[in-house]
């Protein structure tokens, strides 16, 4: 079992720089026809600013670009912005890349950045997990010249460039703001990225064509087709038979058989966490009863119960058996060793005796019943993890009934309050981004708690996180984030389970596939095999 092993990013090569700052330029010998990718990501919208979900971020990154990019060490690199600097505690200047054009031929300039920020901040009404929190602290944005953007914030926002590494830049229309409905109804997406939009069938496919005028060099593939295959076994089968060239989110259990059939596999540790989350706000919860199936008061309001369930969770089974070693047991939101993590927080082996004592102390000596919800096919080992956690909790008298559903169904029901406790996952640009969204008290004005579906509130943690976020990027900020994480994890609002490894399989037409810890699946990461 990998308990608390440090995260060791690979050295960033020149190839990886070219891939994640845009697209790896193709040589004539490398150019190929159509690239076929089987993806677990079900693109839900063509609006690049509607929802902060990996399926949108990953697929729409072919069409749209950001001002700033993160390399595989999660360090910031120039994108559509070539440089940035603070002018004061509340003012920033961003210099933009010259001679960049949108797919319709119009020139990219500072007005497009102004439009992008104002659309997210003032116009969109996104679902939970939207991008508004990234720009909620921006007081004003202006364009003194076509290649300069000036931003004034309400207070100090030392992490502003990191926020922009999540925002796709859109082209300013002649008037008003484009609606999500218009973008989904047939208005062709118009970005600056390496591929142009051709067609989209929601839940089925996305077709792209090479942007020969791309500022970063001509992409390797003339056409790219993403086929949405949510079932992991079906993705593996499609790769094995040669129907597709690349398949993402390969289950660890299928790695050996894929290799036997001639496919190759790439993997990298994920900058993300999968966890159990509790509803700690409501007085009673759906699916939570005593042993006679009678409703009971919400047990998760008591931190002793949350701690007991954490102590009764066997992360070793999850990592070693379900993930077949392609993962690391978790005790916080990012793998140990990344900026902002705490060296003091290490995963614990299960202690069932202590867990039973805590349950009894909380008033549940015989345990209780619950429904443990989660998505099926969304994350590696998700449905199996539900079963394993339920088996662990049964050892302390908590009878958990696993309820796995397709992610779209699970997400809708979770938002509607149909669950009392659930398995989930999230990724982010940095530790503070995840803490801000997942564990900070929900506050629409501040943009905190977008993923805090359990409505957990901790004023001391909120204050510590706010202090950490006020510090410039560097060792002092990292130490403050680690301290805030230590405080909130002691209260156990979630049970961190594991940081899984992204696994991608690819066939003979592919020379190499470069993985990123954020888990994106793109044509830009895929280079053709030499003839």
XYZ file of C-alpha atoms in Angstrom:
531
model
C 0.000 0.000 0.000
C 1.383 3.412 -0.978
C 0.785 5.484 2.161
C 1.765 9.108 1.722
C 4.399 8.603 -0.944
C 5.537 12.003 -2.263
C 4.471 13.293 -5.632
C 7.418 13.278 -8.032
C 6.631 15.118 -11.276
C 8.640 14.170 -14.323
C 11.066 16.678 -15.719
C 9.429 18.953 -18.248
C 10.831 18.317 -21.689
C 10.843 20.701 -24.628
C 8.197 18.501 -26.185
C 5.884 18.884 -23.200
C 6.350 22.639 -23.186
C 5.226 22.809 -26.808
C 2.241 20.579 -26.137
C 0.852 22.465 -23.178
C 1.530 25.971 -24.371
C -0.467 25.182 -27.468
C 0.181 22.318 -29.855
C 3.218 20.315 -30.805
C 4.072 21.465 -34.352
C 4.124 18.608 -36.800
C 6.918 17.866 -39.213
C 5.859 16.693 -42.697
C 6.777 13.109 -41.785
C 4.563 13.266 -38.696
C 1.392 14.644 -40.274
C -1.452 12.173 -40.294
C -5.103 12.007 -41.220
C -7.737 11.370 -38.581
C -6.978 10.780 -34.904
C -9.673 8.716 -33.168
C -9.973 9.029 -29.402
C -12.310 7.099 -27.110
C -12.984 9.295 -24.096
C -14.874 8.923 -20.859
C -15.546 12.653 -20.960
C -19.090 13.519 -21.982
C -19.022 17.101 -23.231
C -22.069 18.795 -21.716
C -21.883 22.174 -23.468
C -20.037 24.157 -26.122
C -19.895 27.135 -23.774
C -16.270 27.147 -22.511
C -17.170 29.229 -19.450
C -20.299 27.450 -18.246
C -19.037 24.675 -15.980
C -15.630 23.885 -14.515
C -15.617 20.170 -15.298
C -12.760 18.182 -16.812
C -14.869 17.023 -19.765
C -15.386 20.638 -20.834
C -11.875 21.777 -19.952
C -10.259 18.880 -21.778
C -12.255 18.808 -25.005
C -12.804 22.535 -25.466
C -9.070 23.211 -25.008
C -8.682 22.210 -28.660
C -10.785 25.216 -29.682
C -10.145 27.792 -26.965
C -7.015 28.893 -25.116
C -6.074 30.486 -21.807
C -3.905 33.465 -20.939
C -1.739 31.240 -18.737
C -0.944 27.510 -18.774
C 0.340 25.056 -16.173
C 3.149 22.661 -16.961
C 3.410 19.190 -15.433
C 4.965 20.647 -12.274
C 1.868 22.894 -12.074
C 4.116 25.901 -12.712
C 2.681 28.813 -14.709
C 3.769 29.366 -18.315
C 2.785 31.996 -20.914
C -0.204 31.229 -23.120
C -2.154 33.995 -24.835
C -0.453 36.282 -22.320
C 3.301 36.501 -22.761
C 3.948 38.104 -19.362
C 2.230 39.506 -16.285
C 3.221 41.542 -13.246
C 1.599 43.206 -10.225
C 1.591 47.006 -10.324
C 0.384 47.184 -6.708
C -1.464 44.983 -4.216
C -4.662 45.505 -6.209
C -3.478 46.064 -9.791
C -2.089 43.706 -12.429
C -0.867 44.184 -15.990
C -0.957 41.372 -18.566
C 0.857 41.646 -21.890
C -0.753 39.675 -24.720
C 0.646 37.647 -27.575
C 0.716 39.495 -30.900
C -0.503 38.211 -34.297
C -2.961 35.666 -32.879
C -6.209 35.145 -34.767
C -9.515 33.533 -33.969
C -10.842 30.808 -36.238
C -13.068 33.306 -38.071
C -9.968 35.338 -38.992
C -10.503 38.196 -36.533
C -7.517 39.391 -34.512
C -7.180 38.505 -30.834
C -6.653 41.530 -28.595
C -7.248 42.932 -25.132
C -10.940 43.604 -25.746
C -11.491 39.849 -25.968
C -9.944 39.377 -22.530
C -12.113 42.158 -21.104
C -15.189 40.503 -22.616
C -14.193 37.096 -21.246
C -13.838 38.361 -17.685
C -17.014 40.442 -17.793
C -19.055 37.587 -19.296
C -18.046 35.224 -16.494
C -18.359 37.785 -13.713
C -21.475 39.713 -14.756
C -23.513 37.660 -17.228
C -23.332 33.908 -16.753
C -25.391 32.121 -14.131
C -23.365 28.908 -13.947
C -24.101 25.751 -12.003
C -22.086 24.757 -8.964
C -18.529 24.334 -10.076
C -18.607 27.319 -12.422
C -15.789 29.805 -13.012
C -17.226 32.862 -11.276
C -15.084 32.379 -8.181
C -11.983 32.981 -10.310
C -13.084 36.506 -11.234
C -15.332 37.505 -8.338
C -12.517 39.571 -6.814
C -11.974 41.627 -9.982
C -13.270 45.177 -9.547
C -12.511 46.418 -13.051
C -10.745 45.337 -16.231
C -9.615 47.619 -19.042
C -7.621 47.618 -22.273
C -5.309 50.663 -22.536
C -3.951 49.282 -25.815
C -4.659 46.185 -27.963
C -1.980 44.070 -26.287
C -2.306 45.179 -22.649
C -4.919 44.290 -20.045
C -5.103 46.150 -16.733
C -6.964 44.540 -13.869
C -7.967 46.097 -10.570
C -9.093 43.823 -7.748
C -11.197 44.550 -4.671
C -8.327 43.441 -2.459
C -5.030 41.665 -2.796
C -5.306 38.654 -5.129
C -1.731 37.368 -5.351
C -2.882 34.204 -7.125
C -4.624 35.977 -10.019
C -2.384 34.526 -12.791
C -3.171 31.035 -11.507
C -6.890 31.783 -11.745
C -6.435 32.740 -15.386
C -4.908 29.345 -16.118
C -8.494 28.033 -15.913
C -10.322 30.582 -18.077
C -10.790 30.119 -21.814
C -10.709 33.373 -23.785
C -13.679 34.060 -26.051
C -14.019 36.423 -29.002
C -15.991 39.601 -28.257
C -19.150 39.701 -30.431
C -20.343 42.894 -32.093
C -22.781 43.520 -29.241
C -23.957 42.005 -25.987
C -22.973 38.654 -24.507
C -23.312 35.295 -26.186
C -25.650 32.973 -24.307
C -24.968 29.339 -23.500
C -28.107 28.453 -25.435
C -26.819 30.208 -28.560
C -23.483 28.424 -28.357
C -25.159 25.048 -27.945
C -27.682 25.717 -30.700
C -25.273 26.031 -33.556
C -23.223 29.211 -33.262
C -19.810 27.760 -34.219
C -17.346 28.017 -31.300
C -14.756 30.619 -32.252
C -11.448 30.259 -30.414
C -7.752 30.695 -31.099
C -6.803 27.060 -30.478
C -5.026 24.495 -32.655
C -8.261 22.853 -33.873
C -11.463 24.238 -35.358
C -14.930 23.041 -34.479
C -16.692 20.849 -37.056
C -19.588 19.124 -35.290
C -20.859 17.968 -31.933
C -23.417 15.397 -30.932
C -24.067 15.704 -27.208
C -23.057 12.549 -25.394
C -21.762 10.912 -28.562
C -18.988 12.697 -30.437
C -16.984 15.839 -31.092
C -15.328 16.385 -34.479
C -12.500 18.838 -35.058
C -10.374 19.994 -37.988
C -6.808 21.275 -37.917
C -6.259 25.033 -37.678
C -3.529 25.517 -40.280
C -3.131 29.162 -39.195
C -2.502 28.358 -35.556
C 0.066 30.708 -33.991
C 1.834 27.825 -32.240
C 2.547 25.817 -35.395
C 0.559 23.406 -37.568
C -0.941 20.563 -35.467
C -0.032 16.962 -36.218
C -3.514 15.647 -37.040
C -5.673 16.806 -39.930
C -8.897 15.597 -38.287
C -9.723 14.608 -34.704
C -12.792 12.650 -33.614
C -13.685 12.093 -29.979
C -16.084 9.221 -29.362
C -17.785 9.327 -25.991
C -17.608 5.810 -24.536
C -18.512 6.029 -20.865
C -18.169 2.312 -20.169
C -14.515 1.489 -19.334
C -14.693 -2.038 -20.766
C -16.063 -0.677 -24.035
C -13.197 1.854 -24.261
C -10.667 -0.909 -23.700
C -12.350 -3.068 -26.351
C -12.375 -0.208 -28.873
C -8.630 0.276 -28.404
C -7.899 -3.449 -28.521
C -9.702 -3.905 -31.854
C -8.156 -0.813 -33.456
C -11.426 1.111 -33.678
C -9.699 4.011 -31.896
C -6.096 5.132 -31.578
C -6.276 6.406 -27.993
C -8.476 5.523 -25.014
C -8.444 7.464 -21.754
C -9.301 6.470 -18.171
C -8.096 2.903 -18.622
C -8.893 0.756 -15.560
C -5.715 -0.441 -13.872
C -6.959 -4.029 -14.028
C -6.878 -3.878 -17.850
C -3.311 -2.602 -18.243
C -1.661 -6.016 -18.441
C -4.101 -7.410 -20.999
C -3.811 -4.314 -23.176
C -0.038 -4.646 -23.225
C -0.362 -8.308 -24.175
C -2.455 -7.244 -27.175
C 0.179 -4.791 -28.376
C -1.138 -1.533 -26.971
C 1.054 0.797 -24.992
C 0.131 2.582 -21.777
C 1.111 5.911 -20.245
C 0.336 6.941 -16.661
C 0.945 9.845 -14.284
C -0.112 10.697 -10.722
C -3.186 12.888 -10.648
C -3.324 16.363 -9.133
C -6.702 15.570 -7.617
C -8.414 13.689 -4.819
C -11.271 11.226 -4.550
C -13.162 11.298 -1.272
C -16.289 10.609 0.736
C -18.308 13.750 1.488
C -20.958 14.169 4.192
C -24.076 16.322 4.344
C -23.541 18.034 7.690
C -26.269 20.671 7.392
C -29.698 19.023 7.337
C -31.363 17.621 10.437
C -32.337 14.341 8.740
C -30.980 12.738 5.611
C -32.400 10.498 2.876
C -31.244 6.912 3.215
C -29.839 7.324 6.743
C -31.758 5.252 9.314
C -31.348 3.140 12.399
C -31.079 -0.631 12.184
C -34.894 -0.833 12.043
C -34.930 1.458 9.008
C -36.459 4.309 11.002
C -35.211 7.844 10.257
C -32.655 9.232 12.689
C -31.090 12.619 13.335
C -28.227 13.407 10.969
C -25.257 11.508 12.468
C -22.723 13.336 10.302
C -23.184 16.555 12.236
C -21.111 14.873 14.938
C -17.367 14.980 14.120
C -16.892 11.797 16.161
C -19.008 9.896 13.633
C -17.084 11.349 10.717
C -13.802 10.449 12.404
C -15.040 6.914 13.138
C -15.916 6.321 9.502
C -12.517 7.664 8.445
C -10.786 5.243 10.822
C -12.898 2.397 9.428
C -11.883 3.083 5.814
C -9.258 0.740 4.379
C -7.418 2.801 1.768
C -4.959 -0.049 1.202
C -7.625 -2.168 -0.477
C -8.611 0.748 -2.682
C -5.059 1.457 -3.842
C -3.602 -2.037 -4.019
C -6.585 -4.069 -5.166
C -8.995 -1.779 -6.999
C -6.385 0.546 -8.521
C -3.795 -2.239 -8.873
C -1.121 0.082 -7.518
C -1.981 2.928 -9.929
C -2.795 5.304 -7.100
C -1.676 6.722 -3.755
C -3.618 6.703 -0.481
C -4.785 10.196 0.472
C -4.922 12.256 3.643
C -5.376 15.673 2.025
C -6.505 17.191 -1.268
C -3.239 16.886 -3.246
C -0.502 14.241 -3.160
C 2.238 14.944 -0.625
C 5.031 17.041 -2.040
C 3.008 19.407 -4.215
C 2.989 23.097 -3.200
C 0.639 23.772 -0.281
C 0.472 20.208 1.033
C 1.284 19.243 4.618
C 4.063 16.764 5.395
C 2.278 16.049 8.706
C -0.839 14.602 7.073
C -0.282 10.956 6.225
C -2.894 8.287 5.427
C -3.757 6.014 8.347
C -4.295 2.289 8.350
C -7.784 1.326 9.526
C -8.387 1.018 13.270
C -11.748 -0.663 13.706
C -11.624 -0.902 17.497
C -11.064 2.824 17.928
C -13.725 3.527 15.300
C -16.276 1.468 17.258
C -15.377 3.344 20.455
C -15.938 6.686 18.738
C -19.290 5.556 17.353
C -20.411 4.428 20.791
C -19.258 7.726 22.309
C -21.322 9.556 19.657
C -24.421 7.571 20.649
C -24.361 4.867 17.979
C -23.014 1.737 19.696
C -24.888 -0.492 17.239
C -24.153 1.653 14.188
C -26.787 2.663 11.656
C -27.798 2.226 8.027
C -27.040 4.511 5.105
C -27.022 4.734 1.331
C -23.536 5.470 -0.041
C -23.975 7.119 -3.427
C -21.459 7.680 -6.181
C -20.893 7.760 -9.943
C -20.197 4.677 -12.045
C -17.587 4.954 -14.787
C -16.624 8.521 -13.950
C -13.381 7.780 -12.101
C -11.052 4.762 -12.066
C -12.473 2.218 -9.658
C -15.415 4.358 -8.582
C -18.171 1.722 -8.366
C -15.732 -0.807 -6.880
C -14.607 1.781 -4.331
C -18.180 2.170 -3.135
C -18.346 -1.567 -2.506
C -14.991 -1.630 -0.713
C -15.828 1.310 1.553
C -19.179 -0.278 2.391
C -17.435 -3.515 3.359
C -15.001 -1.639 5.609
C -17.756 0.294 7.371
C -19.754 -2.897 7.976
C -16.996 -3.957 10.385
C -18.059 -1.203 12.819
C -21.798 -1.754 12.422
C -22.484 0.873 9.760
C -24.393 -0.880 7.009
C -23.821 1.027 3.797
C -25.826 0.246 0.685
C -23.780 1.263 -2.399
C -25.773 3.197 -4.999
C -23.755 3.786 -8.175
C -25.290 5.704 -11.085
C -24.084 7.323 -14.329
C -22.413 10.614 -13.502
C -25.130 12.756 -15.089
C -27.749 11.035 -12.908
C -25.570 11.126 -9.792
C -24.699 14.811 -10.295
C -28.350 15.797 -10.717
C -29.463 13.859 -7.643
C -26.609 15.173 -5.511
C -27.502 18.755 -6.437
C -31.154 18.020 -5.590
C -30.226 16.788 -2.114
C -31.147 13.158 -2.715
C -28.043 11.871 -0.923
C -26.765 12.105 2.635
C -23.246 10.797 1.975
C -21.467 10.184 -1.293
C -18.221 9.388 -3.061
C -16.839 12.112 -5.311
C -13.709 13.557 -6.834
C -12.254 16.880 -7.841
C -9.138 18.375 -9.374
C -7.802 21.895 -9.477
C -4.929 24.117 -10.399
C -3.566 24.291 -6.834
C -4.277 23.240 -3.255
C -5.981 26.525 -2.399
C -8.299 26.240 -5.401
C -9.642 22.906 -4.131
C -9.830 24.061 -0.510
C -11.660 27.193 -1.664
C -14.256 25.191 -3.607
C -14.588 21.958 -1.631
C -14.212 22.873 2.055
C -14.683 26.628 2.477
C -18.100 27.742 3.725
C -20.553 28.241 0.842
C -20.753 31.951 0.043
C -21.964 33.040 -3.430
C -20.682 36.576 -2.895
C -17.140 35.400 -2.187
C -17.399 32.520 -4.640
C -16.418 29.947 -2.015
C -17.844 26.476 -1.491
C -18.888 25.782 -5.081
C -18.201 22.062 -4.534
C -19.123 22.046 -0.839
C -22.309 20.087 -1.446
C -22.327 18.972 2.206
C -22.687 22.610 3.382
C -19.795 22.246 5.835
C -18.873 25.456 7.691
C -15.780 26.192 9.767
C -15.090 29.862 10.503
C -11.579 29.225 11.828
C -10.653 27.377 8.642
C -12.221 30.079 6.474
C -10.071 32.684 8.213
C -6.892 30.647 7.849
C -7.593 29.983 4.179
C -8.310 33.658 3.517
C -5.011 34.585 5.179
C -3.114 32.028 3.097
C -4.726 33.312 -0.090
C -3.600 36.854 0.745
C 0.079 35.834 0.685
C 2.133 35.973 -2.490
C 2.950 32.664 -4.164
C 5.924 31.062 -2.449
C 7.039 29.170 0.680
C 5.111 31.349 3.146
C 1.865 30.845 1.259
C 2.500 27.098 0.998
C 3.098 26.842 4.747
C -0.103 28.768 5.506
C -2.101 26.493 3.205
C -0.610 23.419 4.893
C -1.651 24.734 8.318
C -5.179 25.462 7.110
C -5.382 21.956 5.668
C -4.231 20.408 8.946
C -6.944 22.262 10.842
C -9.796 21.330 8.536
C -8.762 17.708 8.087
C -8.807 17.261 11.873
C -12.549 18.005 11.692
C -13.019 15.354 8.943
C -15.625 17.083 6.723
C -14.534 14.647 4.024
C -12.633 11.367 4.021
C -9.803 11.627 1.476
C -9.479 8.206 -0.158
C -6.833 8.257 -2.881
C -5.075 10.153 -5.628
C -5.493 7.884 -8.614
C -3.124 7.762 -11.556
C -4.322 8.822 -14.979
C -3.878 5.909 -17.387
C -4.152 6.243 -21.167
C -3.736 3.478 -23.721
C -2.677 4.013 -27.328
C -2.203 1.918 -30.439
C 0.355 1.453 -33.202
C -0.455 4.691 -35.068
C 0.669 6.698 -32.032
C 4.345 7.375 -31.391
C 3.920 8.833 -27.900
C 1.320 10.168 -25.544
C 2.342 12.779 -22.947
C 0.198 12.764 -19.804
C -0.458 15.758 -17.572
C -1.361 15.499 -13.852
C -4.535 17.517 -14.456
C -5.876 14.579 -16.480
C -6.658 16.273 -19.771
C -7.204 14.154 -22.886
C -6.239 16.065 -26.018
C -4.976 15.583 -29.534
C -2.116 17.922 -28.640
C -0.741 15.275 -26.257
C -0.767 12.668 -29.038
C 2.093 12.463 -31.542
C 1.952 10.167 -34.599
C 4.284 7.223 -34.980
C 7.077 7.661 -37.500
C 6.526 5.787 -40.748
